[in-house]
């Protein structure tokens, strides 16, 4: 672990505050996949005791971002290129279907949720906030599965989300500007609202090229 942890908010010793700092460090690349979260180093950097740190690490483990290995410590979960490519190859096929099933809700009573994620993506752009951009990115796509009315599709997304979050922690850094992420998702939203599912499918394929190439 090369990075030094810093407080992004008002200094606090609560497990919630420590959790936010560690989660940000994972998602903004301070600690890369496979990197170790050394308790002594982190406690020293943050000026905290071990108790809130361990609670925070347990929460990150429950979220699927951290794995604890007996007698070794806590590590950021790794996602293989093959896993990323396999998920992307399925999403290209099923996500347009999920978007089509959810379109009526997203054009009607749930439209504000779709537009809110776009606003959050643009807001993350102004502060170059990678974790916030990743969270909004995933909330955007989750909407298609949540409002599809199809339990199997929801289960698929639930199984993928943590792995996608870790992949995006790396992939988002390949963008020269987070504004590009917001614009890409704005295109997808417009296509769903216009009923252009062929366009949605093609745009999704274009956006997934990095993930699909990861397994080559």
CSV table of C-alpha atoms in Angstrom, one decimal:
chain,number,residue,atom,x,y,z
A,1,UNK,CA,0.0,0.0,0.0
A,2,UNK,CA,1.8,3.1,-1.3
A,3,UNK,CA,-0.7,5.8,-0.7
A,4,UNK,CA,-1.2,7.8,2.6
A,5,UNK,CA,-4.7,8.1,3.7
A,6,UNK,CA,-6.2,11.6,4.2
A,7,UNK,CA,-9.5,12.7,5.5
A,8,UNK,CA,-11.9,14.0,2.8
A,9,UNK,CA,-14.4,15.2,5.3
A,10,UNK,CA,-14.4,16.6,8.8
A,11,UNK,CA,-12.0,14.5,10.9
A,12,UNK,CA,-13.8,11.8,12.8
A,13,UNK,CA,-13.0,8.6,14.6
A,14,UNK,CA,-16.3,6.9,13.9
A,15,UNK,CA,-16.5,3.6,12.0
A,16,UNK,CA,-18.7,5.4,9.4
A,17,UNK,CA,-16.0,8.0,8.8
A,18,UNK,CA,-13.2,5.5,8.6
A,19,UNK,CA,-15.4,3.4,6.2
A,20,UNK,CA,-15.8,6.4,3.9
A,21,UNK,CA,-12.1,7.1,3.8
A,22,UNK,CA,-11.2,3.5,3.1
A,23,UNK,CA,-13.9,3.1,0.5
A,24,UNK,CA,-12.8,6.2,-1.3
A,25,UNK,CA,-9.2,5.0,-1.2
A,26,UNK,CA,-10.2,1.7,-2.9
A,27,UNK,CA,-12.4,3.4,-5.5
A,28,UNK,CA,-10.1,6.2,-6.4
A,29,UNK,CA,-7.1,3.9,-6.8
A,30,UNK,CA,-5.1,4.8,-3.7
A,31,UNK,CA,-5.2,1.1,-2.9
A,32,UNK,CA,-5.4,-1.1,-6.0
A,33,UNK,CA,-7.1,-4.5,-6.4
A,34,UNK,CA,-5.0,-7.0,-4.5
A,35,UNK,CA,-3.5,-4.3,-2.3
A,36,UNK,CA,-3.2,-4.9,1.4
A,37,UNK,CA,-4.9,-2.7,4.0
A,38,UNK,CA,-2.4,-2.7,6.8
A,39,UNK,CA,-4.2,-1.9,10.0
A,40,UNK,CA,-1.1,-0.4,11.8
A,41,UNK,CA,-0.3,1.9,8.9
A,42,UNK,CA,-3.9,3.0,8.4
A,43,UNK,CA,-4.4,3.6,12.1
A,44,UNK,CA,-1.2,5.7,12.2
A,45,UNK,CA,-2.1,7.7,9.0
A,46,UNK,CA,-5.6,8.5,10.3
A,47,UNK,CA,-4.7,8.9,14.0
A,48,UNK,CA,-7.4,6.4,15.1
A,49,UNK,CA,-7.6,3.3,17.3
A,50,UNK,CA,-8.1,-0.2,15.9
A,51,UNK,CA,-11.7,-0.5,17.0
A,52,UNK,CA,-13.4,1.8,14.4
A,53,UNK,CA,-10.9,0.6,11.8
A,54,UNK,CA,-11.9,-3.0,12.2
A,55,UNK,CA,-15.6,-2.2,12.1
A,56,UNK,CA,-15.0,-0.3,8.9
A,57,UNK,CA,-13.0,-3.2,7.4
A,58,UNK,CA,-15.8,-5.6,8.3
A,59,UNK,CA,-18.4,-3.4,6.6
A,60,UNK,CA,-16.2,-3.3,3.4
A,61,UNK,CA,-15.9,-7.0,3.6
A,62,UNK,CA,-19.7,-7.3,3.7
A,63,UNK,CA,-19.9,-5.0,0.7
A,64,UNK,CA,-17.5,-7.3,-1.2
A,65,UNK,CA,-14.7,-4.8,-1.6
A,66,UNK,CA,-12.4,-6.4,0.9
A,67,UNK,CA,-11.4,-10.0,1.7
A,68,UNK,CA,-9.9,-11.0,5.1
A,69,UNK,CA,-7.3,-13.7,4.9
A,70,UNK,CA,-6.5,-15.5,8.2
A,71,UNK,CA,-3.0,-14.7,9.5
A,72,UNK,CA,-2.3,-12.4,6.6
A,73,UNK,CA,-4.7,-9.4,6.8
A,74,UNK,CA,-7.2,-7.5,4.8
A,75,UNK,CA,-6.9,-7.1,1.0
A,76,UNK,CA,-8.8,-5.3,-1.7
A,77,UNK,CA,-10.7,-7.9,-3.8
A,78,UNK,CA,-9.3,-8.6,-7.2
A,79,UNK,CA,-11.4,-9.0,-10.3
A,80,UNK,CA,-9.8,-10.9,-13.2
A,81,UNK,CA,-9.9,-9.7,-16.8
A,82,UNK,CA,-11.7,-12.9,-17.7
A,83,UNK,CA,-14.5,-12.2,-15.1
A,84,UNK,CA,-14.9,-8.7,-16.5
A,85,UNK,CA,-15.2,-9.8,-20.1
A,86,UNK,CA,-17.6,-12.6,-19.2
A,87,UNK,CA,-19.9,-10.2,-17.4
A,88,UNK,CA,-19.7,-7.7,-20.2
A,89,UNK,CA,-20.5,-10.3,-22.8
A,90,UNK,CA,-23.7,-11.2,-20.9
A,91,UNK,CA,-24.7,-7.6,-20.2
A,92,UNK,CA,-24.5,-6.7,-23.9
A,93,UNK,CA,-27.2,-9.3,-24.5
A,94,UNK,CA,-29.5,-8.9,-21.4
A,95,UNK,CA,-29.2,-5.2,-20.5
A,96,UNK,CA,-31.1,-4.0,-23.7
A,97,UNK,CA,-33.9,-6.5,-22.7
A,98,UNK,CA,-33.9,-5.1,-19.2
A,99,UNK,CA,-34.0,-1.5,-20.5
A,100,UNK,CA,-36.9,-2.4,-22.8
A,101,UNK,CA,-38.8,-4.0,-19.9
A,102,UNK,CA,-38.2,-1.0,-17.6
A,103,UNK,CA,-38.8,1.7,-20.2
A,104,UNK,CA,-42.4,2.3,-19.4
A,105,UNK,CA,-41.6,2.9,-15.7
A,106,UNK,CA,-38.5,5.0,-16.5
A,107,UNK,CA,-40.5,7.2,-19.0
A,108,UNK,CA,-43.3,7.6,-16.4
A,109,UNK,CA,-43.2,7.5,-12.6
A,110,UNK,CA,-39.5,6.6,-12.2
A,111,UNK,CA,-38.2,9.1,-14.8
A,112,UNK,CA,-36.9,11.3,-12.0
A,113,UNK,CA,-34.6,8.5,-10.8
A,114,UNK,CA,-33.1,8.1,-14.2
A,115,UNK,CA,-32.4,11.8,-14.6
A,116,UNK,CA,-31.1,12.0,-11.0
A,117,UNK,CA,-28.3,9.6,-11.8
A,118,UNK,CA,-27.3,11.7,-14.8
A,119,UNK,CA,-27.3,14.8,-12.6
A,120,UNK,CA,-25.1,12.9,-10.1
A,121,UNK,CA,-22.7,11.9,-12.8
A,122,UNK,CA,-22.3,15.5,-13.9
A,123,UNK,CA,-21.9,16.7,-10.3
A,124,UNK,CA,-19.1,14.2,-9.9
A,125,UNK,CA,-17.4,15.7,-12.9
A,126,UNK,CA,-17.2,19.1,-11.4
A,127,UNK,CA,-15.2,17.8,-8.4
A,128,UNK,CA,-13.4,14.9,-10.2
A,129,UNK,CA,-15.0,12.6,-7.7
A,130,UNK,CA,-14.3,9.1,-9.0
A,131,UNK,CA,-16.1,7.2,-6.2
A,132,UNK,CA,-19.2,9.4,-6.6
A,133,UNK,CA,-19.1,8.9,-10.4
A,134,UNK,CA,-18.8,5.1,-10.0
A,135,UNK,CA,-21.8,5.0,-7.5
A,136,UNK,CA,-23.9,7.0,-9.9
A,137,UNK,CA,-22.8,4.9,-12.9
A,138,UNK,CA,-23.9,1.7,-11.2
A,139,UNK,CA,-27.2,3.2,-9.9
A,140,UNK,CA,-28.0,4.2,-13.5
A,141,UNK,CA,-27.6,0.7,-14.8
A,142,UNK,CA,-29.3,-0.9,-11.8
A,143,UNK,CA,-32.5,1.0,-12.7
A,144,UNK,CA,-33.0,-1.1,-15.8
A,145,UNK,CA,-32.8,-4.3,-13.8
A,146,UNK,CA,-34.8,-3.1,-10.8
A,147,UNK,CA,-37.7,-1.8,-12.8
A,148,UNK,CA,-37.7,-4.7,-15.4
A,149,UNK,CA,-40.1,-6.7,-13.2
A,150,UNK,CA,-37.9,-9.7,-13.8
A,151,UNK,CA,-36.4,-11.4,-10.8
A,152,UNK,CA,-33.8,-13.3,-12.7
A,153,UNK,CA,-32.5,-10.1,-14.2
A,154,UNK,CA,-32.3,-8.5,-10.7
A,155,UNK,CA,-30.4,-11.5,-9.4
A,156,UNK,CA,-27.9,-11.2,-12.2
A,157,UNK,CA,-27.2,-7.5,-11.4
A,158,UNK,CA,-26.9,-8.2,-7.7
A,159,UNK,CA,-24.3,-10.9,-8.5
A,160,UNK,CA,-22.3,-8.5,-10.7
A,161,UNK,CA,-22.4,-5.2,-8.9
A,162,UNK,CA,-19.4,-5.5,-6.5
A,163,UNK,CA,-17.2,-6.9,-9.3
A,164,UNK,CA,-18.3,-4.1,-11.6
A,165,UNK,CA,-17.6,-1.5,-8.8
A,166,UNK,CA,-14.0,-2.8,-8.5
A,167,UNK,CA,-13.5,-2.9,-12.3
A,168,UNK,CA,-14.8,0.6,-12.7
A,169,UNK,CA,-12.4,1.8,-10.0
A,170,UNK,CA,-9.7,1.0,-12.6
A,171,UNK,CA,-11.7,1.8,-15.8
A,172,UNK,CA,-12.8,5.2,-14.7
A,173,UNK,CA,-9.2,6.3,-14.5
A,174,UNK,CA,-8.8,5.6,-18.2
A,175,UNK,CA,-11.1,8.6,-18.9
A,176,UNK,CA,-9.3,11.9,-19.4
A,177,UNK,CA,-12.5,13.6,-18.1
A,178,UNK,CA,-15.3,12.2,-16.0
A,179,UNK,CA,-17.6,14.4,-18.2
A,180,UNK,CA,-17.2,11.7,-20.8
A,181,UNK,CA,-18.8,9.1,-18.5
A,182,UNK,CA,-21.8,11.5,-17.9
A,183,UNK,CA,-22.2,12.1,-21.6
A,184,UNK,CA,-22.2,8.4,-22.4
A,185,UNK,CA,-24.9,7.7,-19.9
A,186,UNK,CA,-26.9,10.7,-21.0
A,187,UNK,CA,-27.0,9.1,-24.5
A,188,UNK,CA,-28.2,5.8,-23.1
A,189,UNK,CA,-31.0,7.6,-21.1
A,190,UNK,CA,-32.2,9.5,-24.1
A,191,UNK,CA,-32.4,6.3,-26.2
A,192,UNK,CA,-34.5,4.5,-23.6
A,193,UNK,CA,-36.8,7.5,-23.2
A,194,UNK,CA,-37.1,7.7,-27.0
A,195,UNK,CA,-37.7,4.0,-27.4
A,196,UNK,CA,-34.6,3.6,-29.5
A,197,UNK,CA,-33.6,0.1,-28.3
A,198,UNK,CA,-31.4,-0.7,-31.4
A,199,UNK,CA,-29.5,2.5,-30.7
A,200,UNK,CA,-29.2,1.6,-27.0
A,201,UNK,CA,-27.8,-1.8,-27.9
A,202,UNK,CA,-25.2,-0.4,-30.2
A,203,UNK,CA,-24.2,2.4,-27.8
A,204,UNK,CA,-23.9,-0.2,-25.0
A,205,UNK,CA,-21.6,-2.3,-27.1
A,206,UNK,CA,-19.4,0.7,-27.9
A,207,UNK,CA,-19.2,1.6,-24.2
A,208,UNK,CA,-18.3,-2.0,-23.2
A,209,UNK,CA,-15.4,-2.3,-25.6
A,210,UNK,CA,-12.7,-2.0,-22.9
A,211,UNK,CA,-14.4,-4.6,-20.7
A,212,UNK,CA,-14.9,-7.0,-23.6
A,213,UNK,CA,-11.3,-6.6,-24.7
A,214,UNK,CA,-10.1,-7.4,-21.1
A,215,UNK,CA,-10.7,-11.1,-21.6
A,216,UNK,CA,-8.7,-11.3,-24.9
